[in-house]
mmCIF file of C-alpha atoms in Angstrom:
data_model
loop_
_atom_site.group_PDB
_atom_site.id
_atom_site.type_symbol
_atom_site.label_atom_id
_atom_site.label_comp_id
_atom_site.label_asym_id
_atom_site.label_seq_id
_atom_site.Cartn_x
_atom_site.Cartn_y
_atom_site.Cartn_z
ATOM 1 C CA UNK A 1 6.392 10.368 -30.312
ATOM 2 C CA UNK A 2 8.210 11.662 -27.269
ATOM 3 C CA UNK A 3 8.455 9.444 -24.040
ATOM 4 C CA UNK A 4 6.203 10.893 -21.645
ATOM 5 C CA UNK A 5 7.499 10.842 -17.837
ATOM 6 C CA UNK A 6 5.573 7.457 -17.151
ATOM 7 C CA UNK A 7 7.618 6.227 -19.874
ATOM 8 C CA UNK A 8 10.789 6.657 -18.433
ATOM 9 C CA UNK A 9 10.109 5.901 -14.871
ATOM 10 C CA UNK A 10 9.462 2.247 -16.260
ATOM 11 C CA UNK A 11 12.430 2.123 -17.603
ATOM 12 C CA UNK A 12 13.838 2.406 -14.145
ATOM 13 C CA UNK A 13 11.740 0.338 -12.494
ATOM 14 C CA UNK A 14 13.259 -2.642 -14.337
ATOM 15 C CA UNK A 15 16.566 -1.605 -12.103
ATOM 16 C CA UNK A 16 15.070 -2.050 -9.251
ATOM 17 C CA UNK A 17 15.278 -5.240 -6.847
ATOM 18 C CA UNK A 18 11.981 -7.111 -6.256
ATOM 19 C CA UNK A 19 11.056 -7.539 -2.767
ATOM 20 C CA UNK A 20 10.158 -10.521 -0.949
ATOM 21 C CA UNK A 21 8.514 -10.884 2.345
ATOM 22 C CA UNK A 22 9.851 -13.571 4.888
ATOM 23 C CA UNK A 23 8.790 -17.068 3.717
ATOM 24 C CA UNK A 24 7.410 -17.791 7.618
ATOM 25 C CA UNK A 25 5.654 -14.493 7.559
ATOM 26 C CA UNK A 26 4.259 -15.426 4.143
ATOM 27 C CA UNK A 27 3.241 -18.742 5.365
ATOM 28 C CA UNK A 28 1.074 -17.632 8.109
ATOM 29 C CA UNK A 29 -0.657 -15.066 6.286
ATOM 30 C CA UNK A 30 -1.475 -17.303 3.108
ATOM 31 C CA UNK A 31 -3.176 -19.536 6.083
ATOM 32 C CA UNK A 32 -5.232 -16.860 7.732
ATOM 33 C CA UNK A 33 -6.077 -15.822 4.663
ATOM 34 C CA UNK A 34 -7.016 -19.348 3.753
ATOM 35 C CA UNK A 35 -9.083 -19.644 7.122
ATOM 36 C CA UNK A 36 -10.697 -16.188 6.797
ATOM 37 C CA UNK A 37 -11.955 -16.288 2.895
ATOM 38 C CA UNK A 38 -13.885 -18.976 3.095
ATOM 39 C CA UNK A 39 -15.621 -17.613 6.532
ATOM 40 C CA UNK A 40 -16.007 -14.223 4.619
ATOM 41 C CA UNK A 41 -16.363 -11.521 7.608
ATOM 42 C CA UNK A 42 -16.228 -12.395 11.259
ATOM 43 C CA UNK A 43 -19.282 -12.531 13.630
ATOM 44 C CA UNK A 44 -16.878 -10.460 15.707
ATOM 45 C CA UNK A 45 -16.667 -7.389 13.203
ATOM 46 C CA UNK A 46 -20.647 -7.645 12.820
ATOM 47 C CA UNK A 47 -20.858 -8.118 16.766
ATOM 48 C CA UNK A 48 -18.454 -5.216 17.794
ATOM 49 C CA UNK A 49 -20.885 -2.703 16.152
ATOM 50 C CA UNK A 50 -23.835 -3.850 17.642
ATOM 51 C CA UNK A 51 -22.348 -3.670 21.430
ATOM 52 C CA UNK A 52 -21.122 -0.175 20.780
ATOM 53 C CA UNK A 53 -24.437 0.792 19.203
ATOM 54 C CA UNK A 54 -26.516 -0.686 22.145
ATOM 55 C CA UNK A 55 -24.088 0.849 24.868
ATOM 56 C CA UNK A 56 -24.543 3.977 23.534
ATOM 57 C CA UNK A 57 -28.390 4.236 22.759
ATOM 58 C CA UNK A 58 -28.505 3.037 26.348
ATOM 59 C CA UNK A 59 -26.674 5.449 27.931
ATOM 60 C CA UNK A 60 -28.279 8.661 25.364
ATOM 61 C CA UNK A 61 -31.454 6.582 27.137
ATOM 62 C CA UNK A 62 -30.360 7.140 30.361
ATOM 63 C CA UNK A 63 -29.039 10.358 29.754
ATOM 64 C CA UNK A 64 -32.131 12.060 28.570
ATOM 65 C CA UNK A 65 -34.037 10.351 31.576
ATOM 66 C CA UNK A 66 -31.879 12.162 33.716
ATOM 67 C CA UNK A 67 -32.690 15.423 32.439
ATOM 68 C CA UNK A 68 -36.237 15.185 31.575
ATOM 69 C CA UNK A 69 -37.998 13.338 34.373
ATOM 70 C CA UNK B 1 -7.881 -8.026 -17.131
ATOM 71 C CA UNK B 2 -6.789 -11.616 -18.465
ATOM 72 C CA UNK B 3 -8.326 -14.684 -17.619
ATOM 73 C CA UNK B 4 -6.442 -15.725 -14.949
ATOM 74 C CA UNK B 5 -7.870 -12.355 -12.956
ATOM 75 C CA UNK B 6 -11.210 -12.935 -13.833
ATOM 76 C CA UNK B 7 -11.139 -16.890 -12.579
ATOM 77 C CA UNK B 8 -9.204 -15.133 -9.335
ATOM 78 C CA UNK B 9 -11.915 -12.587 -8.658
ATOM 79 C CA UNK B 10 -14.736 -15.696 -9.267
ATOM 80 C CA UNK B 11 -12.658 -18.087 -6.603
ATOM 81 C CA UNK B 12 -12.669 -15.323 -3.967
ATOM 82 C CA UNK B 13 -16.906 -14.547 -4.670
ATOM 83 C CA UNK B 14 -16.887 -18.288 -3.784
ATOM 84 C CA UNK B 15 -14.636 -18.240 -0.908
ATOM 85 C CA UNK B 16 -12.424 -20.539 -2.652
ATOM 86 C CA UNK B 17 -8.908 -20.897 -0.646
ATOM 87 C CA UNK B 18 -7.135 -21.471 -3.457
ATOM 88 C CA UNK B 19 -7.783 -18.436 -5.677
ATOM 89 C CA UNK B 20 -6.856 -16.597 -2.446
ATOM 90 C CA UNK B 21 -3.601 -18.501 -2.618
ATOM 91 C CA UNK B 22 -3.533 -17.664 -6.257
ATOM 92 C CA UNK B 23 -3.521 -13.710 -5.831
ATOM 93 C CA UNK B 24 -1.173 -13.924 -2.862
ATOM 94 C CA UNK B 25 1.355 -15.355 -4.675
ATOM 95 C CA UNK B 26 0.814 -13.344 -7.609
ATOM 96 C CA UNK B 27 0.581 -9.909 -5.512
ATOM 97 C CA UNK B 28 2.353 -9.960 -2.465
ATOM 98 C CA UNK B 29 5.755 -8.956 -3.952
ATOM 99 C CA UNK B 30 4.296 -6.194 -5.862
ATOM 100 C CA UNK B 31 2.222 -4.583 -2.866
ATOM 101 C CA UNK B 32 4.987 -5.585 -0.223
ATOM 102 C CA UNK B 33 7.629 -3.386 -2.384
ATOM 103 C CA UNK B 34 5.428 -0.373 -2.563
ATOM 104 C CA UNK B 35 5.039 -0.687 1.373
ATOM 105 C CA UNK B 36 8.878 -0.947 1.876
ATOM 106 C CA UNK B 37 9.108 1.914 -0.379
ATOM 107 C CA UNK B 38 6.658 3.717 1.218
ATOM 108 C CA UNK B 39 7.131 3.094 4.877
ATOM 109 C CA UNK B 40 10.705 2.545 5.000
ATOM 110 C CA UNK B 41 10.188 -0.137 7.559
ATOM 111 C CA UNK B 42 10.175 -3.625 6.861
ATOM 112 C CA UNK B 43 8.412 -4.797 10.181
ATOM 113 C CA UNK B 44 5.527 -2.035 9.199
ATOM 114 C CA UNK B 45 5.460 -2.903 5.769
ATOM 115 C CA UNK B 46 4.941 -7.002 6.861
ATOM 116 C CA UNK B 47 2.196 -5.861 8.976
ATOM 117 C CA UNK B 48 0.611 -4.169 6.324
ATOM 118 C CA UNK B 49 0.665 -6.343 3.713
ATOM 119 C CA UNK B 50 -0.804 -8.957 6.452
ATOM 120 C CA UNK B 51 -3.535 -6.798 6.889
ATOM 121 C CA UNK B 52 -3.948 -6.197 2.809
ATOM 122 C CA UNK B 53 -4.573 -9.424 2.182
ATOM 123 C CA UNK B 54 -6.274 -10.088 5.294
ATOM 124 C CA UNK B 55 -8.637 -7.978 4.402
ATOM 125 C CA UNK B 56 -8.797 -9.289 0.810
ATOM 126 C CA UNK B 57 -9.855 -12.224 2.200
ATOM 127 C CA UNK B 58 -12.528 -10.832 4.605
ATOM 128 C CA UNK B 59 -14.375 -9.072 1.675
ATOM 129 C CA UNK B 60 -13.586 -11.326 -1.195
ATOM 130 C CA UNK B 61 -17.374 -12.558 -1.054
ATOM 131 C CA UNK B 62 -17.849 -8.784 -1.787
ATOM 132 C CA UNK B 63 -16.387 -8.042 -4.944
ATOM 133 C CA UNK B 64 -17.765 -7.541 -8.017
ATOM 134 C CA UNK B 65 -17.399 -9.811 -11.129
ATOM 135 C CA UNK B 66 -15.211 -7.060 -12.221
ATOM 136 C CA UNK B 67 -13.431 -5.929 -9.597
ATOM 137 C CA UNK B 68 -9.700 -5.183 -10.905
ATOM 138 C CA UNK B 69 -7.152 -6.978 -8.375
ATOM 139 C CA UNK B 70 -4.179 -4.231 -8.664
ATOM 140 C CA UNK B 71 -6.418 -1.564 -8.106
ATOM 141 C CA UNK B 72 -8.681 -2.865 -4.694
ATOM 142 C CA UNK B 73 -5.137 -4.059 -3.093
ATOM 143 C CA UNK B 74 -3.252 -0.810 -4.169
ATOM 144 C CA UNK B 75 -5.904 0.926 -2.329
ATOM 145 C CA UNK B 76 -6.373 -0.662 0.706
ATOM 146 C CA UNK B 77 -2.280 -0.929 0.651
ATOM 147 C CA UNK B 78 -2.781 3.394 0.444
ATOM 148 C CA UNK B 79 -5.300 3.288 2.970
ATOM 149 C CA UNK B 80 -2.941 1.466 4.989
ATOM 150 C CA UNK B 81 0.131 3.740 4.756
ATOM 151 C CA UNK B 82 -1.739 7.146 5.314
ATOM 152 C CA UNK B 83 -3.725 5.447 8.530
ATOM 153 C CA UNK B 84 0.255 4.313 9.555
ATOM 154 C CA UNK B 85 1.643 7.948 8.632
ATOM 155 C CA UNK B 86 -0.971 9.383 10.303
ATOM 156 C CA UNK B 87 -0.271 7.266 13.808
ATOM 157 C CA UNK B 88 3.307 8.070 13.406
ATOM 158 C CA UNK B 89 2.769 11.776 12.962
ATOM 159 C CA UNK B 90 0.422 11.718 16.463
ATOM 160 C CA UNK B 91 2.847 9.798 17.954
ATOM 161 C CA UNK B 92 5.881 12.606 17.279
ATOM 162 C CA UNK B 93 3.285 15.307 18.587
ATOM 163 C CA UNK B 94 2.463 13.670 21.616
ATOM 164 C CA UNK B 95 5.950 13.174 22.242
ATOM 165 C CA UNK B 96 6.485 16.614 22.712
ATOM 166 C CA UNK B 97 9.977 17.884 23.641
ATOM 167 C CA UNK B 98 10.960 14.516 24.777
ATOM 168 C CA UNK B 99 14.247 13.307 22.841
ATOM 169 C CA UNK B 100 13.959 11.043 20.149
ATOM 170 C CA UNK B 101 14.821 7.304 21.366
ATOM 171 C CA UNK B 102 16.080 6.378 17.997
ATOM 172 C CA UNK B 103 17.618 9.784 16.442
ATOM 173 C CA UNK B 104 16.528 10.111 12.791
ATOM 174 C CA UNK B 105 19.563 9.436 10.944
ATOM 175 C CA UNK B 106 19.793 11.119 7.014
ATOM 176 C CA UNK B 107 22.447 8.788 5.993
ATOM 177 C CA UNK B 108 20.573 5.747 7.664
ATOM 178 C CA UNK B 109 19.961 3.289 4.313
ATOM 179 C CA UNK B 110 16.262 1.666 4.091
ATOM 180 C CA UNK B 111 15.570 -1.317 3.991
ATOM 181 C CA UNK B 112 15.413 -1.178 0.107
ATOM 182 C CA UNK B 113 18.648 0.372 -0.378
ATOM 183 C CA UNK B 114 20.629 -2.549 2.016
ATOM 184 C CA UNK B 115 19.310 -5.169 -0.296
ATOM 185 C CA UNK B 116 20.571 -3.375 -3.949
ATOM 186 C CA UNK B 117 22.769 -5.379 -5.800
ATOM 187 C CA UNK B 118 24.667 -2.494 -8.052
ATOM 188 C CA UNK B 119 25.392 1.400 -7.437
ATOM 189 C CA UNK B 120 22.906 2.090 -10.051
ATOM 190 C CA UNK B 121 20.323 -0.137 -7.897
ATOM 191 C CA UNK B 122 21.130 1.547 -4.510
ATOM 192 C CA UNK B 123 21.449 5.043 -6.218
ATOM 193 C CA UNK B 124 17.588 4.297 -7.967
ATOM 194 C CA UNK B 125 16.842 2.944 -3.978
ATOM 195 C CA UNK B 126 18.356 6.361 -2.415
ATOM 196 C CA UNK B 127 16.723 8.729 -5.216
ATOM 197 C CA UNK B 128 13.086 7.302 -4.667
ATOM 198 C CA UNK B 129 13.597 7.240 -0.773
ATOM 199 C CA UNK B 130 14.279 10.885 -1.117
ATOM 200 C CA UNK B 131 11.215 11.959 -3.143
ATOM 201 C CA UNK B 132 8.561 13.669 -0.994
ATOM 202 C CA UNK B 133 5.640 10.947 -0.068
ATOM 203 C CA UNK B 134 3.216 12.034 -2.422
ATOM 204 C CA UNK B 135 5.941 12.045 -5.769
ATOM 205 C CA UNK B 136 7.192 8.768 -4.711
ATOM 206 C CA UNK B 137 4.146 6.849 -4.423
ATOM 207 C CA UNK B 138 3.133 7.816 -8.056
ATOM 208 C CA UNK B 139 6.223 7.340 -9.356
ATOM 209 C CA UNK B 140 5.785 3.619 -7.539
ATOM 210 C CA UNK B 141 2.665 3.105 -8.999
ATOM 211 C CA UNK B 142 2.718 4.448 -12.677
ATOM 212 C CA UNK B 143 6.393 3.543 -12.855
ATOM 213 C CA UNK B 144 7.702 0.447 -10.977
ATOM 214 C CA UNK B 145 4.233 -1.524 -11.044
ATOM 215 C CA UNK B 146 2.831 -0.281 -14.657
ATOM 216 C CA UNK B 147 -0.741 1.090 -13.341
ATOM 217 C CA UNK B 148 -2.536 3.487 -15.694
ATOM 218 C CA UNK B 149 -2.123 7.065 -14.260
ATOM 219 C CA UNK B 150 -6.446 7.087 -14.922
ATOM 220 C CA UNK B 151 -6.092 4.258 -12.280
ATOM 221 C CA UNK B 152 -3.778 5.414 -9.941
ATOM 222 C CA UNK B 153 -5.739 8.569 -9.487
ATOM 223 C CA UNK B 154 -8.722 6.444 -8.645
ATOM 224 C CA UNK B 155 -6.728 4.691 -5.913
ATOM 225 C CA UNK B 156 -5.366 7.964 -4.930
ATOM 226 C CA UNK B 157 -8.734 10.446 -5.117
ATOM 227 C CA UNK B 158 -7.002 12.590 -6.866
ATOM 228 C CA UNK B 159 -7.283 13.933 -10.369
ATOM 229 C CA UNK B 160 -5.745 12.443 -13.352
ATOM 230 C CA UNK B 161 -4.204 15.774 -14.319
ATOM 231 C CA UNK B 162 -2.698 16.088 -10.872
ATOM 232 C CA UNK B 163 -1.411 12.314 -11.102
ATOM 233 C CA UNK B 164 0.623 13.419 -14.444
ATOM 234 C CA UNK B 165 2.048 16.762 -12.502
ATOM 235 C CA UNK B 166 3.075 14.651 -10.067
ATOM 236 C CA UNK B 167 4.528 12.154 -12.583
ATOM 237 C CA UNK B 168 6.650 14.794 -14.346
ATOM 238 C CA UNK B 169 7.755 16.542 -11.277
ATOM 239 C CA UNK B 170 8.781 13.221 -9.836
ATOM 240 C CA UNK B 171 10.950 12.097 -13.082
ATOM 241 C CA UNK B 172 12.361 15.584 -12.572
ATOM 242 C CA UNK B 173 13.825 15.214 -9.104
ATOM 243 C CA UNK B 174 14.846 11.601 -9.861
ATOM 244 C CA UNK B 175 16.693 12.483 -12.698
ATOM 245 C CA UNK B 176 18.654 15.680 -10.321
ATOM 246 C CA UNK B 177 19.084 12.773 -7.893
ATOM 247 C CA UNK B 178 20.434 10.470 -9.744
ATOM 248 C CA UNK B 179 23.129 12.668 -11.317
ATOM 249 C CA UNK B 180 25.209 10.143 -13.294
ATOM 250 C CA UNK B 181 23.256 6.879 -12.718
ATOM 251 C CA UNK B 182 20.207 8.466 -14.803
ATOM 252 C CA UNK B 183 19.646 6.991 -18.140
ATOM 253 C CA UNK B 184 21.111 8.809 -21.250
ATOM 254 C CA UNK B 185 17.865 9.673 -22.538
ATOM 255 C CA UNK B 186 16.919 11.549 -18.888
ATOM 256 C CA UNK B 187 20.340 13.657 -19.677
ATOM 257 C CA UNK B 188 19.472 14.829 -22.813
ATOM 258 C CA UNK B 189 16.173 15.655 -22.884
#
C-alpha cells in the first residue's frame, strides 16, 4: 500500500524538537488550574451575565417608557 | 482512549486536582508546540495554553464520560488562535497608515526555528513556518501530534475530504520547501 500524505508528515514530525513551556509559567498554571477545577466555574462568569442582562432589560425598560408614555 | 484517559476524564467530573495535574503534564507540550507553531510567538502561545487549560479546568465538571482529551484541548487551543489572529488582524487595520513599530522581518527565525538542534530540524522549523495558516495547522495536527484526519476535521468544522486536500497540498509544499532535507521517499514519489 502506498503512504498516504499523513503518512509521511509523521515521519517528519519525529524531527522535530518538542517544546516546553517555562517551568515558572508551568507552575502557576498547574496551581490555578488546581484552584479552579475543584471550584468548577466562577460565581463571577455566572454573575457577569446576569448584570449585563439586568442593565440592559432596564434600560430597553426605560427606553420604551420614553417613547410610549 | 486507554485507561489512563478515561480515569483522567473521571478525576476532572470530580474536580479532582490531581487528574488535572495528570493531563497537564501529559498535554501541555503537545498543545504548547502547536501554539508556537501556530502563533509564532512564545509570550502568545504561554498565554494561550494558560487559558487552555484554564479553561479545562473551569468545565472539567462538564465533560462527558467520554469526552476525548486531544480533541476538547485541540479545540479550544483552535479557538484560541483564530480569536488571537483575529485581534491581530483588527489591530493592523486600525493601525492604518501608521508605520509598523516592529517591521515584519522575512528572515526573522521563530521561536521554533532558534531552538532546532540540526539543519534538517531548523529546515523542517522554516518549511512549516512558511506554510499558509490553514496547511500548517493540519499538517500539525494529522502529522506532528498523530490525530485522525476524521478528528481533526471535527476540531476544525471542516470536512474530512477538505482535511485530506489540505493534507496532500501541505506535504506538497513541504516537500518544495525542504529541497534537500526532504526524506528520500518525498523525492521519489
Amino acid at each position: 500500500m502506498s503512504p498516504t500524505p499523513d503518512d509521511d508528515l509523521e515521519e517528519l514530525s519525529g524531527q522535530l524538537r518538542a517544546l516546553d513551556i517555562d517551568p515558572a509559567r508551568a507552575a502557576a498554571i498547574s496551581a490555578a488550574g488546581r484552584r479552579d477545577v475543584t471550584r468548577g466555574r466562577s460565581a463571577r462568569r455566572f454573575l457577569e451575565p446576569v448584570l449585563v442582562g439586568l442593565l440592559l432589560g432596564s434600560f430597553l425598560a426605560w427606553a420604551c417608557w420614553k417613547v410610549f408614555f | 482512549m486507554d485507561a489512563d484517559e478515561y480515569a483522567w476524564v473521571d478525576g476532572l467530573r470530580a474536580g479532582a486536582p490531581a487528574a488535572f495535574d495528570a493531563v497537564f503534564g501529559a498535554y501541555r507540550r503537545r498543545v504548547f508546540g502547536y501554539l508556537v507553531r501556530m502563533t509564532r510567538r512564545r509570550d502568545v502561545a504561554e498565554d494561550l495554553l494558560q487559558e487552555t487549560f484554564l479553561r479545562l479546568a473551569q468545565h472539567g465538571r462538564t465533560l462527558t464520560a467520554e469526552t476525548r482529551l486531544a480533541a476538547w484541548l485541540f479545540t479550544v487551543a483552535h479557538r484560541l488562535v483564530v480569536s488571537w489572529g483575529r485581534a491581530q488582524a483588527v489591530r493592523a487595520a486600525l493601525a492604518g497608515d501608521l508605520p509598523a513599530r516592529e517591521p515584519a522581518d522575512p528572515a526573522a527565525r521563530s521561536p521554533a526555528d532558534a531552538l532546532a538542534d540540526s539543519q534538517a530540524q531548523a529546515a523542517l522549523e522554516r518549511a512549516l513556518a512558511a506554510l499558509p495558516d490553514a496547511y500548517r495547522e493540519v499538517a500539525l495536527l494529522v502529522g506532528v501530534e498523530g490525530l485522525p484526519p476524521a478528528e481533526v476535521a471535527l476540531i476544525l468544522g471542516q470536512r474530512p475530504d477538505a482535511i485530506r486536500q489540505r493534507l496532500a497540498r501541505a506535504r506538497t509544499m513541504l516537500a518544495a520547501s525542504l529541497g534537500e532535507h526532504a526524506p528520500d521517499r518525498w523525492r521519489s514519489t
